XYZ file of C-alpha atoms in Angstrom:
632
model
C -63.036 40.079 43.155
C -60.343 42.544 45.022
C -58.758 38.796 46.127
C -58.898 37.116 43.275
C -57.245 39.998 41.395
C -54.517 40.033 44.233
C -53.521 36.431 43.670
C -54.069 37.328 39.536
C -51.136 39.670 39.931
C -48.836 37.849 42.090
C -49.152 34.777 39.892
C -48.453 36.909 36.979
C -45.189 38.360 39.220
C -44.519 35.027 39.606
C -44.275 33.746 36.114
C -42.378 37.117 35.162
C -39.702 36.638 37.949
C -39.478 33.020 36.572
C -38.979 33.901 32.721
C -36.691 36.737 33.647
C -34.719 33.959 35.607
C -34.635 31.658 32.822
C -33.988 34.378 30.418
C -30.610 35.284 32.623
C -29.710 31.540 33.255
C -29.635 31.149 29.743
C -27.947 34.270 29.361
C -25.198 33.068 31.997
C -24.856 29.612 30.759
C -24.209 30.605 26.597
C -22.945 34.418 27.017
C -20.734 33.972 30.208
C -17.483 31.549 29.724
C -18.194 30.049 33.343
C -22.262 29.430 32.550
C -21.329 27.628 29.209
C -18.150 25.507 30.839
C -20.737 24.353 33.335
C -23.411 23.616 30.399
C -20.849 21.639 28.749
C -19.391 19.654 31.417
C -23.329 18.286 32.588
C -23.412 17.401 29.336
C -20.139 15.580 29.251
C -21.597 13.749 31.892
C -25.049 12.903 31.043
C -23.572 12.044 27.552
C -21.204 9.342 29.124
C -18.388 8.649 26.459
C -20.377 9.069 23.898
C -19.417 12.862 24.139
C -16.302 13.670 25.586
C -15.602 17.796 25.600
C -11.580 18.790 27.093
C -10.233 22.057 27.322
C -13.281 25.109 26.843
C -12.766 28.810 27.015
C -14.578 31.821 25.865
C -18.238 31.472 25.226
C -21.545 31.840 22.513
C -21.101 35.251 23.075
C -18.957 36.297 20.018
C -15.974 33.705 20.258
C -15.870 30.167 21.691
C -13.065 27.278 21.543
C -13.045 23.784 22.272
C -9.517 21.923 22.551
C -10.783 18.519 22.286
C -14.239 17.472 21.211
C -14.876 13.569 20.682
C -18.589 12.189 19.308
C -19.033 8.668 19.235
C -21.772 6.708 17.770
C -23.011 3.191 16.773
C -20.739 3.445 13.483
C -18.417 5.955 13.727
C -16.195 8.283 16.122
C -15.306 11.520 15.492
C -12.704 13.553 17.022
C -12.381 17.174 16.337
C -9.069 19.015 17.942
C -9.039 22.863 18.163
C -12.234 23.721 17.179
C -12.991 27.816 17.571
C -16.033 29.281 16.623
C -16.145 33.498 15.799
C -19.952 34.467 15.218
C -22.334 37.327 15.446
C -25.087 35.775 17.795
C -27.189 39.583 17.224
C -27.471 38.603 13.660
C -30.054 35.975 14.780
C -32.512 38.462 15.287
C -32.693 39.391 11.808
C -32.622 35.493 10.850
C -29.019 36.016 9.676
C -26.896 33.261 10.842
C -23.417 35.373 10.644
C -20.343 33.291 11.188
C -17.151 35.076 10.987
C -14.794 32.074 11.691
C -15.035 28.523 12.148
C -11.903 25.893 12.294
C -10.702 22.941 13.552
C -6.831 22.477 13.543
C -7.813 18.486 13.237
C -10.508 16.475 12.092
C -10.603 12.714 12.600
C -13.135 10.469 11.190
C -13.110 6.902 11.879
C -15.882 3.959 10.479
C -16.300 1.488 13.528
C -18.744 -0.635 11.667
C -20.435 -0.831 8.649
C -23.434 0.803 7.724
C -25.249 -1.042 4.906
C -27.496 0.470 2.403
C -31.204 -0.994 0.928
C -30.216 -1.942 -2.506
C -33.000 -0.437 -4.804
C -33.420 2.544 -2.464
C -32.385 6.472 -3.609
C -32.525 9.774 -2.044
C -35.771 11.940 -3.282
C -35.284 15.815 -3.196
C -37.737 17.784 -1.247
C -39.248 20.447 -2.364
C -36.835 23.152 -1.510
C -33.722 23.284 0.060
C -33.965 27.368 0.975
C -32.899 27.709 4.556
C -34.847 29.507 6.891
C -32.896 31.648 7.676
C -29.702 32.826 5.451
C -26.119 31.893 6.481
C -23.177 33.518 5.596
C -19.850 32.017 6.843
C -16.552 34.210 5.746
C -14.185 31.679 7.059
C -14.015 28.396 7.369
C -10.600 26.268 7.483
C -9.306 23.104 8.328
C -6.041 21.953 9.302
C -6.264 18.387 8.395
C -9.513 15.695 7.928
C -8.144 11.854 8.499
C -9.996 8.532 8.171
C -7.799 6.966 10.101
C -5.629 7.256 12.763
C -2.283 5.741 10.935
C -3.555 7.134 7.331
C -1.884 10.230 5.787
C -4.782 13.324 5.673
C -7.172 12.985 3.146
C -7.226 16.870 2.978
C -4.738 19.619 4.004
C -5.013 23.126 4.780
C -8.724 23.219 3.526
C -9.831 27.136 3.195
C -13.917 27.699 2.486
C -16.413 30.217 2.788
C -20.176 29.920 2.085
C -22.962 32.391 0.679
C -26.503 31.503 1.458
C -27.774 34.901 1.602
C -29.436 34.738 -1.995
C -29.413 32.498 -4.955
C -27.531 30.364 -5.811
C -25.984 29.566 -3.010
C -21.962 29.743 -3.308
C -19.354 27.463 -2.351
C -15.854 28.621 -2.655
C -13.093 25.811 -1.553
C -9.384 25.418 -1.534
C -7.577 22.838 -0.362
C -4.704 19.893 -0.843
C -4.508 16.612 -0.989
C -1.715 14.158 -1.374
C -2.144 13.787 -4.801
C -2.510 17.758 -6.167
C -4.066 21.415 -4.839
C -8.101 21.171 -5.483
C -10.065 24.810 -5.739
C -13.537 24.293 -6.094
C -16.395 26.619 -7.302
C -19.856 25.745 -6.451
C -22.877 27.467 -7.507
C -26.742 25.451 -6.005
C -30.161 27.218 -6.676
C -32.008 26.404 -3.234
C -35.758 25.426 -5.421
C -36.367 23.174 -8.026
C -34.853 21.716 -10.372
C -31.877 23.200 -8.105
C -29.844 24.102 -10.624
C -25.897 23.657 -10.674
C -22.642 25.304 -11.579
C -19.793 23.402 -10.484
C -16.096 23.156 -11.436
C -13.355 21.268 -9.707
C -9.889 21.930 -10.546
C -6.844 20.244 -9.977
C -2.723 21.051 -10.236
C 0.193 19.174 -9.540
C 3.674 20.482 -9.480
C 5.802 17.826 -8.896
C 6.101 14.829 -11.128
C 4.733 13.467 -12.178
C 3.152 17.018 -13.154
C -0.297 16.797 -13.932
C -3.964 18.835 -14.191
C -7.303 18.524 -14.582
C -10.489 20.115 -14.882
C -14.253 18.894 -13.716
C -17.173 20.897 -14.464
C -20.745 19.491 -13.977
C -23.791 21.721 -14.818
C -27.699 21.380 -14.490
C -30.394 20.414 -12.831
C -29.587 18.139 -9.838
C -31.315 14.984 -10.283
C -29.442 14.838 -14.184
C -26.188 16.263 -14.519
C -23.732 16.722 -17.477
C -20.223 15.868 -16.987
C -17.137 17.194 -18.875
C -13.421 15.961 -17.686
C -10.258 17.450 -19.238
C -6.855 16.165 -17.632
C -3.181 15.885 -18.462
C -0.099 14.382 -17.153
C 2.689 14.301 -19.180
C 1.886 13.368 -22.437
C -1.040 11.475 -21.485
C -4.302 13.064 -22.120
C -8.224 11.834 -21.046
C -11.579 13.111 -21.893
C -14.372 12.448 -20.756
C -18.209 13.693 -21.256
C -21.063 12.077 -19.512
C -24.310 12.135 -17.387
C -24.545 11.925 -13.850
C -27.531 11.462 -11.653
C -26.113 11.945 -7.908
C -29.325 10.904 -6.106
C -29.939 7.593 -8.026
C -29.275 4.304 -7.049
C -27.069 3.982 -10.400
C -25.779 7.285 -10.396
C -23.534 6.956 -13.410
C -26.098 7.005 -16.068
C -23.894 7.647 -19.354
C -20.207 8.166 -20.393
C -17.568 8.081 -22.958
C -13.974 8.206 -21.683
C -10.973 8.276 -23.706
C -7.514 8.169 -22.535
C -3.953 8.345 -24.594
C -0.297 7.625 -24.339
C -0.709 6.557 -20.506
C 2.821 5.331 -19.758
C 3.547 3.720 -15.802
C 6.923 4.921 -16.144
C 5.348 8.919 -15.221
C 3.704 7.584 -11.888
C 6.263 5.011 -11.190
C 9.755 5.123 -12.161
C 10.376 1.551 -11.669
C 7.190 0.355 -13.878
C 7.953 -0.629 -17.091
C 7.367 1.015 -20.309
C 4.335 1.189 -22.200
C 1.871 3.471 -24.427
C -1.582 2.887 -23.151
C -4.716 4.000 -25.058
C -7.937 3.383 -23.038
C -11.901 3.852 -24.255
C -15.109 2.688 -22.437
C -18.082 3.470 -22.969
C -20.954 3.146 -20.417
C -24.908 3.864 -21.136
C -28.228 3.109 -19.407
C -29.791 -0.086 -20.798
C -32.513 -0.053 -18.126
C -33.699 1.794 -15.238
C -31.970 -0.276 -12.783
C -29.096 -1.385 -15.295
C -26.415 0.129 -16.892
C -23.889 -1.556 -19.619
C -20.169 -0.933 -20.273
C -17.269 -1.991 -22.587
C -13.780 -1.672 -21.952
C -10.718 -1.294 -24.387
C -7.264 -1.113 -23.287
C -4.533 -1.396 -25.704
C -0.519 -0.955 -25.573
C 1.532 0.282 -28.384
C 4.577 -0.564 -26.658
C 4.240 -4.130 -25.833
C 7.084 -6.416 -24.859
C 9.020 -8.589 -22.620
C 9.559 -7.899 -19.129
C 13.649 -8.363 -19.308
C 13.221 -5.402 -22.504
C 11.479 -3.026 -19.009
C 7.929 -3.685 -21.260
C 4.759 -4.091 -20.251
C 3.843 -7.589 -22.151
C -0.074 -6.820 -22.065
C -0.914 -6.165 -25.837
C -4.695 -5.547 -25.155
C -7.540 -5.758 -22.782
C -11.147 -5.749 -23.769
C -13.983 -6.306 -20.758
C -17.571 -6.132 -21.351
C -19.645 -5.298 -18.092
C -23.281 -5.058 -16.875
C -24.137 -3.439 -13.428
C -27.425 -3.106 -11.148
C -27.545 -1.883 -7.741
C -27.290 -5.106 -6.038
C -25.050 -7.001 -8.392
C -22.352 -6.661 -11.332
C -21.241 -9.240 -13.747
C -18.122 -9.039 -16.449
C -19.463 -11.177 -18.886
C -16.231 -11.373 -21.442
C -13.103 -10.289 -20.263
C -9.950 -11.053 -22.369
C -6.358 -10.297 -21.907
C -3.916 -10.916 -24.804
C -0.205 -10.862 -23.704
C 0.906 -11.258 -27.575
C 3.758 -14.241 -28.005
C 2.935 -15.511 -24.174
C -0.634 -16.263 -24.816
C -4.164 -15.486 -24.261
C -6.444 -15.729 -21.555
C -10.393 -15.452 -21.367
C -12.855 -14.857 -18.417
C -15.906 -14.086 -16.200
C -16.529 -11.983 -13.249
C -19.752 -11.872 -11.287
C -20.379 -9.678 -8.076
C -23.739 -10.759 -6.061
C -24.893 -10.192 -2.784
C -21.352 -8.975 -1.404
C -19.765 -12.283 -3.216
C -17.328 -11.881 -5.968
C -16.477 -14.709 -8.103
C -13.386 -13.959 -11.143
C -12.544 -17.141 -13.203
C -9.655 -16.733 -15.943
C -7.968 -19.304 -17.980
C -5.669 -19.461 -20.628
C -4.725 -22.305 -23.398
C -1.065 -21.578 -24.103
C 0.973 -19.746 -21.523
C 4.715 -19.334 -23.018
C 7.081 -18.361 -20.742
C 9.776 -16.866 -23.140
C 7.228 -14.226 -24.432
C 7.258 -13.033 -21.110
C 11.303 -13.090 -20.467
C 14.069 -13.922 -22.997
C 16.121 -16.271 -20.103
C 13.088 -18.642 -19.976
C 12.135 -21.608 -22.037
C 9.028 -22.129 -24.540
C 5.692 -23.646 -22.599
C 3.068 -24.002 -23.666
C 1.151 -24.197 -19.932
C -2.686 -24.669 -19.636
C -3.726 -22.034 -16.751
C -6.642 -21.904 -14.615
C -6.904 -19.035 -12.339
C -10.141 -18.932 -9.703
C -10.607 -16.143 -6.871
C -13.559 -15.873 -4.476
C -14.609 -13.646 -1.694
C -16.705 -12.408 0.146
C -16.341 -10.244 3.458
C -15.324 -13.092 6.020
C -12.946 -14.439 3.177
C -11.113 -14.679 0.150
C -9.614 -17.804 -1.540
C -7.035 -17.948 -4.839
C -6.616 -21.190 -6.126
C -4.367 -21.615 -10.078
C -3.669 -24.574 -11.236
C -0.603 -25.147 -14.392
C -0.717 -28.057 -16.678
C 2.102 -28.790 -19.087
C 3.015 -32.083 -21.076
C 6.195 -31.666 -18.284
C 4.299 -31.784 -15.186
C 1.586 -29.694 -13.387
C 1.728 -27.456 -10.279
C -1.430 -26.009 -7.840
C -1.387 -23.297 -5.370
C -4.564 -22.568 -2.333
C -4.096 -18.991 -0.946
C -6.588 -17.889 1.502
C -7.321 -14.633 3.878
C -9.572 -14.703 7.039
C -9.442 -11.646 8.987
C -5.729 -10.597 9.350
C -4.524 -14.160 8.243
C -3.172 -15.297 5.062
C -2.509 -19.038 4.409
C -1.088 -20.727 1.834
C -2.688 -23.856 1.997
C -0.436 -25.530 -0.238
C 2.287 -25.420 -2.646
C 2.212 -28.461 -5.346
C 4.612 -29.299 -8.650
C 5.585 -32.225 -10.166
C 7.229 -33.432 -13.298
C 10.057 -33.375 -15.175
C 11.772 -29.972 -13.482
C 11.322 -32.130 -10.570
C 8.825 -32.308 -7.286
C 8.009 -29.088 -4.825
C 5.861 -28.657 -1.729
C 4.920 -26.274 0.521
C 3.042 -24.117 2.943
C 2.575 -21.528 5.328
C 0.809 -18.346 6.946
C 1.275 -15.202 7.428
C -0.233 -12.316 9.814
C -1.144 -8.869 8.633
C -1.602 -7.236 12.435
C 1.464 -4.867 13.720
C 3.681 -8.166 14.141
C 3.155 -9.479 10.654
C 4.317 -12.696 12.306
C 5.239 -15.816 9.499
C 5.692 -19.230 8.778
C 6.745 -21.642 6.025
C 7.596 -24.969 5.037
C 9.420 -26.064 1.743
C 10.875 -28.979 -0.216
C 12.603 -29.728 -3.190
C 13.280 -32.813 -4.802
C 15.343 -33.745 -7.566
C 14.276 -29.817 -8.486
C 16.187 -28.691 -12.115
C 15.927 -25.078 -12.354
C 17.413 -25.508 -16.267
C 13.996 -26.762 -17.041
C 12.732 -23.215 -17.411
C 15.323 -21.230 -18.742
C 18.666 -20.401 -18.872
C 19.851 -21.811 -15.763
C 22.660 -24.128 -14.475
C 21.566 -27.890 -14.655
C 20.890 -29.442 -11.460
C 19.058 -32.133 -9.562
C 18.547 -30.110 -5.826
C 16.928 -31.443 -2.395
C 16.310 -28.983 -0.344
C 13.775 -28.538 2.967
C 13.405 -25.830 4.599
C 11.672 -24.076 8.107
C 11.703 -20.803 8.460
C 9.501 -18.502 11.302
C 9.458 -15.649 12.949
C 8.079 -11.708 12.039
C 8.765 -8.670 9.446
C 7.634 -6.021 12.254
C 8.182 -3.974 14.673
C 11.675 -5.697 14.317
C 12.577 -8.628 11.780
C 13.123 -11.372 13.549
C 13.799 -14.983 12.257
C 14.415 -18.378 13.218
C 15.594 -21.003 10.302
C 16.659 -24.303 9.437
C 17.966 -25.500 6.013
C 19.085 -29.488 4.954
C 20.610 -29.967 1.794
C 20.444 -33.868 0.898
C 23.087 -34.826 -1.553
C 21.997 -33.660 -4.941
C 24.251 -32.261 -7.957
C 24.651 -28.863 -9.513
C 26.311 -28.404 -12.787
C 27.146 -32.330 -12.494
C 28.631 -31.628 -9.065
C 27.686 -33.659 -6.106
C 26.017 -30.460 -3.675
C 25.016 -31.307 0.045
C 24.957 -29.022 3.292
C 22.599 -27.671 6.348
C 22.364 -24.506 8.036
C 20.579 -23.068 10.848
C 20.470 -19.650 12.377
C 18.599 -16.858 14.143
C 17.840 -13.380 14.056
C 16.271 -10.453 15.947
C 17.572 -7.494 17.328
C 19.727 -6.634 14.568
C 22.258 -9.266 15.247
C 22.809 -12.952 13.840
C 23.200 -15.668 16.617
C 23.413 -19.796 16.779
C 24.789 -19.727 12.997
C 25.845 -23.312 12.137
C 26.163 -23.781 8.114
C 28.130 -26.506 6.457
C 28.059 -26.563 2.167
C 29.951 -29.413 0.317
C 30.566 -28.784 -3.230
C 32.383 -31.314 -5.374
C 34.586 -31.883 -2.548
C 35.132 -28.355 -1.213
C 33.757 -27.377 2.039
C 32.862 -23.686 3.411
C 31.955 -24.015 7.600
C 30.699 -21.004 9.561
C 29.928 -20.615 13.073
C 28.750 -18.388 15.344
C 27.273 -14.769 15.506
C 27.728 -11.207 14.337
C 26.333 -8.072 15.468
C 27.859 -7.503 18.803
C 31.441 -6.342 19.809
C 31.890 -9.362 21.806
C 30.196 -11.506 19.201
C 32.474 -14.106 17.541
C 32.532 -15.806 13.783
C 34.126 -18.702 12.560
C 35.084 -19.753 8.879
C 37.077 -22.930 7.807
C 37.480 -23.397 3.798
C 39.090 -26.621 2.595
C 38.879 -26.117 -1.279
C 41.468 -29.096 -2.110
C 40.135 -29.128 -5.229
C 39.281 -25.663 -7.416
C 39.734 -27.118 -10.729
C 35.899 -29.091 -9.961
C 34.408 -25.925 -9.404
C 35.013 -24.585 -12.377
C 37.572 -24.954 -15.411
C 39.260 -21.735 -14.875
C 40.222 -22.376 -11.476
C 42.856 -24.788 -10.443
C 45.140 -25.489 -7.236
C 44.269 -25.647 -3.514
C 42.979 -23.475 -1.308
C 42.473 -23.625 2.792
C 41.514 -21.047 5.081
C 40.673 -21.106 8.363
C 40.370 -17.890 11.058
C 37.751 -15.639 12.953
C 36.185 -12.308 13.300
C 35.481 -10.734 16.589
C 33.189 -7.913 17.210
C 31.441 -5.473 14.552
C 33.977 -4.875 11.155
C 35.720 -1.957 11.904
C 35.620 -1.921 15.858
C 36.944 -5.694 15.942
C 39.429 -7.904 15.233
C 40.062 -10.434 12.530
C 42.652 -13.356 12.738
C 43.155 -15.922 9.426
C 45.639 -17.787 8.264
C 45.620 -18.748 4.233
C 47.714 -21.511 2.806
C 47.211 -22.019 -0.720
C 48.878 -24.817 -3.137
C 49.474 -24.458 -7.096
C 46.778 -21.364 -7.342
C 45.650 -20.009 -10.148
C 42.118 -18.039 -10.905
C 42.976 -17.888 -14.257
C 43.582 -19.875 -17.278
C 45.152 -23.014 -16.477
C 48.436 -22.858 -18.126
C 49.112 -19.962 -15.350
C 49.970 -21.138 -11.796
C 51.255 -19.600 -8.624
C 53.529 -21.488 -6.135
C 52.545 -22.517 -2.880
C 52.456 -20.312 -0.206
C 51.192 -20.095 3.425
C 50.224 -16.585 4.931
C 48.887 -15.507 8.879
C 47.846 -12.429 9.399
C 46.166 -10.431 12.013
C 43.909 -6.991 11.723
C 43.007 -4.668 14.161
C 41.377 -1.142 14.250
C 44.703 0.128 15.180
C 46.927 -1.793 12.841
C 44.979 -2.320 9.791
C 46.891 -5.259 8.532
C 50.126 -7.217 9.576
C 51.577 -9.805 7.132
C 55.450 -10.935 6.666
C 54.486 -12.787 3.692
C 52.677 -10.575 1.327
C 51.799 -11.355 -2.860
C 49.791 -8.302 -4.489
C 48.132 -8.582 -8.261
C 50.590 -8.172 -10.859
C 50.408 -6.093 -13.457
C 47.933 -7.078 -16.591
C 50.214 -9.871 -18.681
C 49.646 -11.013 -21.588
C 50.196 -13.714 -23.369
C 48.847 -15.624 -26.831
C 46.479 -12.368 -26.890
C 44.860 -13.455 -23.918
C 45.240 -11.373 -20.755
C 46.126 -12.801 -17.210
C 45.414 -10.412 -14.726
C 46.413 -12.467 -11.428
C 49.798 -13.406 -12.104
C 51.455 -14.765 -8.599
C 55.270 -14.406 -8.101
C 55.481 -14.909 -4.557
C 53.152 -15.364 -2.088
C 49.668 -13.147 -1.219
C 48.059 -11.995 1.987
C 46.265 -8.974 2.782
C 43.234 -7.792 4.347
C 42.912 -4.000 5.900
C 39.811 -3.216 8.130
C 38.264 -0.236 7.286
C-alpha cells in the first residue's frame, strides 16, 4: 500500500508539473509578444499560403497588431492590412467578451470563383441567436473595404460599435460610400420572432444633392419596409414587405417615383420628366408578379437634348430559378413602337424586341422619314453573349452579329444594302489591359443623303485599321478611296499611317477633289520629325460657288509647332473666297518661320477692312498680295 501510494503521488506531481507547464506555455505563447510571434509564424507555416501573417507586435494580452494578414480559400482571398486588436482578456472570466478597439486600416475582399446557390433552398432561423456569452465592442473602424483590387472602396472611414450585453442587441454604424454618408441604427432581439428596429439613412452634399431614409421593422422572417428619398425635385416612395431569409425575399411592394430628370445625375443626359410605378406582390409561394410603368412628360427628339422614350410598361413574373418579362413595350412617340419578351432560365437569358415602323426623323430633325422594320435578339449565358438586329426598309436592309467570349468582342459582321448604297464589315476587339482592336470596312456607291440632311454622294471607301486603346493608343491604318463623287464631284484618294508613342510616323495621304489635290508626307511628334504638304487647287470655283481662282502651296514643317521650323511658299492666281464678282490679283509669296523670328515675308497682303457693296459685305478684299504665318 505505502508503494502504491508513493507512485499515486508522484504521478499526481507529474500531471500537476505538466498542467502548470501547459498552463505557462499558453501563458507565454498568447500573453508574451515573443510566445504569440512564434504561435503565429508555425502557423504561417503549417497553413502554407493559405494564411500568410507579416509584420506582428504586441500580444493577446491587452493589445495586439498585425501589419499584413492574408486568408485564402477555395472562393475567395482576403487581405486585411493594419489590423490592431485592444481587448480586456480578464473580462472572459465573467463571460464578458470586452473589446475596446478593433480596426483594420484596409480590408480587401476578392471572389476567385463562384459559389453557386441550390435554387429552392432558404436559411431557417434557429431557435435563438443569444450569445453565450455577452460582447460589447466600443470601437470598431475601418479605413477602407474593396472588392477589388482596381475598384474604388465600397466603404470609407466606417465607425461601429456593438451592444450585446442585453436586449436588443445594438448596432450603431457610420460610414461613406462613393455615392453619400450612411449612419445606421440597428436594434435585433436575440429570441424569437427576433424582433427588429432598423433605419438606414443616407445624405449627399454635392450634386447632385440627395437623401434618403430606410426603416424596416418586425419580426425577422417578415419585415415591413418604408423608403423616403429625394434628389432634386425628384421624389420616391416606397412601402413594402421583406422576408430576408426566403428564397424570394421581396415578397410585396409599391414604389412610386416623380419628376426623375438624367440631367441631375448626368449633365450631359438629356432632358426629361420621368414618373415611375411598379408594383410587385406574391402570387405563389415560390412566385412573385410585377408590373412596370415608366412614363416621360418631356419627350422629344434627341437634336431638341430630349429623351424620345414617351413610355415604358413591362410586366414580369419571377421564381427562384427563373424570371420571364412576358410584355414589355417601349413607345418612342413619332419614331415608333416596339414590343417584346424576356425570359431568364437556368443562367440563360433570352430578350427579343421588334418594332413595325422605326422613323428616323422622330428621333433627330436632320434625318429622313423610315419607316424600318426592326428585329432586335440578345442571348447569353455565362461563357457568352450574342446581339444580332436586323433593319428592313422598302430601300434596302442591313444585319449586324456582335458577340463576347471571355474578354473578346467580335463583330461578326456588318451588312447593308440598297438604295443608300452597299456596306460591309468586321472586327474584334479585346477588353484585357491592352484593349487591343481590329476592323475591316467598305463602302460602295454609299449616299449618306439617303438618311438625312447630308451632301449627295456616291463614296467607295475600304478601310484597315489595328492596333490598341491602352496602356498607350497605338494604331496602324490604311485607307483607298476608289473614284466616287461627292456633291457631283469626282472624289478619289488613299492614305496610310501609324501611331504609338504619341507621335505620327509613315504618313502618306493623297485626296483628289474635282481636280484639286492635297499630298502629305511624313511624321510629326518629334523635333527632328519632318512634314510635307503640296496643294495644287487649279481650280476653286469646282469646290464650291463662292470660291474662285487658283491656289498652290507647297512647303514643310520640321520639329514640334513652336520649337520648329516651317518653310512654304504660296502662289495664288485670280483669288477670291468670296462672291465672285470680287477677285484678287495674282501673287506669289515665300516665307520662312522660326521660334526666333516668328515670320519673314517681303511680300505681305492682310484682310481689308469689311467692304461693302450692293448690301452685301466682302470681308477678304485683296489689294496686293498675302502671306503670313507666325509660330506661336
Amino acid at each position: 500500500m505505502r508503494r502504491l501510494s508513493r507512485r499515486f503521488r508522484q504521478l499526481a506531481l507529474a500531471l500537476l508539473i505538466m498542467m502548470t507547464g501547459s498552463v505557462l506555455l499558453f501563458a507565454w505563447l498568447l500573453g508574451s509578444e515573443p510566445g504569440f510571434r512564434w504561435l503565429l509564424w508555425h502557423v504561417d507555416q503549417f497553413a502554407g499560403d493559405r494564411v500568410e501573417i507579416r509584420d506582428v507586435s504586441g500580444s493577446l494580452r491587452n493589445s495586439l497588431r498585425i501589419g499584413r494578414l492574408s486568408i485564402r480559400t477555395a472562393n475567395q482571398h482576403v487581405r486585411i492590412e493594419e489590423l490592431a486588436l485592444s481587448w480586456q482578456p480578464t473580462a472572459l472570466l465573467g463571460k464578458h467578451l470586452q473589446i475596446n478597439h478593433l480596426g483594420a486600416q484596409r480590408v480587401l475582399v476578392e471572389s476567385i470563383g463562384a459559389t453557386e446557390k441550390e435554387p429552392g433552398s432558404s436559411l431557417t432561423l434557429p431557435a435563438s441567436l443569444r450569445l453565450p456569452i455577452t460582447v460589447k465592442v466600443d470601437r470598431l473602424t475601418l479605413g477602407a473595404l474593396q472588392i477589388a483590387e482596381n475598384q474604388p472602396p465600397l466603404l470609407q472611414e466606417l465607425r461601429a460599435s456593438l451592444d450585446a450585453t442585453q436586449s436588443p442587441y445594438r448596432l450603431d454604424l457610420d460610414t461613406r460610400t462613393e455615392w453619400a454618408d450612411l449612419q445606421t441604427n440597428l436594434a435585433l432581439a436575440p429570441d424569437a420572432p427576433f424582433q427588429l428596429d432598423a433605419s438606414l439613412s443616407a445624405q449627399r452634399e454635392t450634386a447632385p444633392a440627395a437623401e434618403a431614409e430606410l426603416q424596416l421593422h418586425g419580426p425577422l422572417e417578415q419585415l415591413v419596409l418604408q423608403l423616403r428619398a429625394r434628389a432634386g425635385e425628384a421624389r420616391l416612395l416606397a412601402d413594402g414587405q421583406l422576408a430576408p431569409l426566403a428564397e424570394l425575399p421581396l415578397r410585396a411592394l409599391k414604389l412610386q417615383a416623380r419628376q426623375i430628370d438624367p440631367r441631375a445625375f448626368a449633365p450631359e443626359a438629356p432632358a426629361a420628366s420621368l414618373d415611375l410605378d411598379a408594383e410587385l406582390r406574391q402570387e405563389a409561394t415560390d412566385a412573385v408578379r410585377a408590373s412596370v410603368r415608366l412614363t416621360n412628360r418631356q419627350a422629344g427628339r434627341i437634336d431638341q437634348r430630349r429623351l424620345p422614350l414617351q413610355s415604358l410598361f413591362a410586366e414580369l413574373r419571377a421564381t427562384p430559378a427563373s424570371a420571364s418579362i412576358e410584355t414589355l413595350r417601349f413607345d418612342l412617340g413619332q419614331a415608333g413602337n416596339f414590343e417584346g419578351t424576356l425570359q431568364w432560365l437556368d443562367q440563360r437569358l433570352k430578350l427579343e424586341l421588334q418594332g413595325p415602323r422605326l422613323n428616323l426623323a422622330g428621333l433627330h430633325k436632320a434625318l429622313n422619314p423610315t419607316r424600318i422594320v426592326t428585329r432586335l435578339a440578345l442571348e447569353a449565358d455565362p461563357q457568352r453573349r450574342t446581339l444580332t438586329l436586323d433593319l428592313n426598309e422598302a430601300r434596302g436592309r442591313a444585319n449586324l452579329k456582335l458577340s463576347q467570349e471571355g474578354d473578346l468582342i467580335t463583330l461578326h459582321s456588318l451588312e447593308g444594302s440598297g438604295t443608300p448604297g452597299r456596306l460591309s464589315g468586321h472586327g474584334n476587339l479585346r477588353l484585357d489591359d491592352s484593349k487591343q482592336f481590329a476592323a475591316t470596312l467598305s463602302l460602295d456607291g454609299f449616299n449618306p443623303a439617303q438618311f438625312g440632311k447630308f451632301p449627295q454622294a456616291s463614296l467607295n471607301a475600304r478601310l484597315q485599321a489595328n492596333g490598341s486603346l491602352a496602356p498607350e493608343p497605338r494604331l496602324q491604318a490604311e485607307l483607298q478611296l476608289p473614284p466616287g463623287h461627292l456633291e457631283g464631284r469626282p472624289v478619289a484618294g488613299d492614305a496610310r499611317l501609324r501611331y504609338d508613342a504619341g507621335r505620327l510616323h509613315a504618313l502618306q495621304a493623297n485626296l483628289r477633289l474635282a481636280g484639286n489635290t492635297v499630298r502629305l508626307a511624313g511624321a510629326y511628334g518629334r523635333d527632328n520629325d519632318e512634314l510635307q504638304w503640296q496643294l495644287d487647287a487649279p481650280a476653286l470655283a469646282r469646290l464650291h460657288p463662292s470660291m474662285a481662282g487658283q491656289l498652290r502651296s507647297q512647303g514643310h514643317n520640321r520639329g514640334l509647332i513652336g520649337r520648329g521650323t516651317l518653310e512654304a511658299e504660296v502662289t495664288a492666281r485670280a483669288l477670291s473666297p468670296c462672291p465672285a464678282r470680287f477677285s484678287c490679283p495674282s501673287w506669289i509669296s515665300r516665307f520662312r518661320s522660326t521660334p526666333m523670328q516668328k515670320a519673314a515675308s517681303p511680300d505681305r497682303c492682310m484682310p481689308a477692312r469689311p467692304a461693302c457693296k450692293d448690301g452685301r459685305w466682302n470681308r477678304w478684299k485683296c489689294s496686293s498680295v498675302a502671306a503670313a504665318m507666325p509660330m506661336t
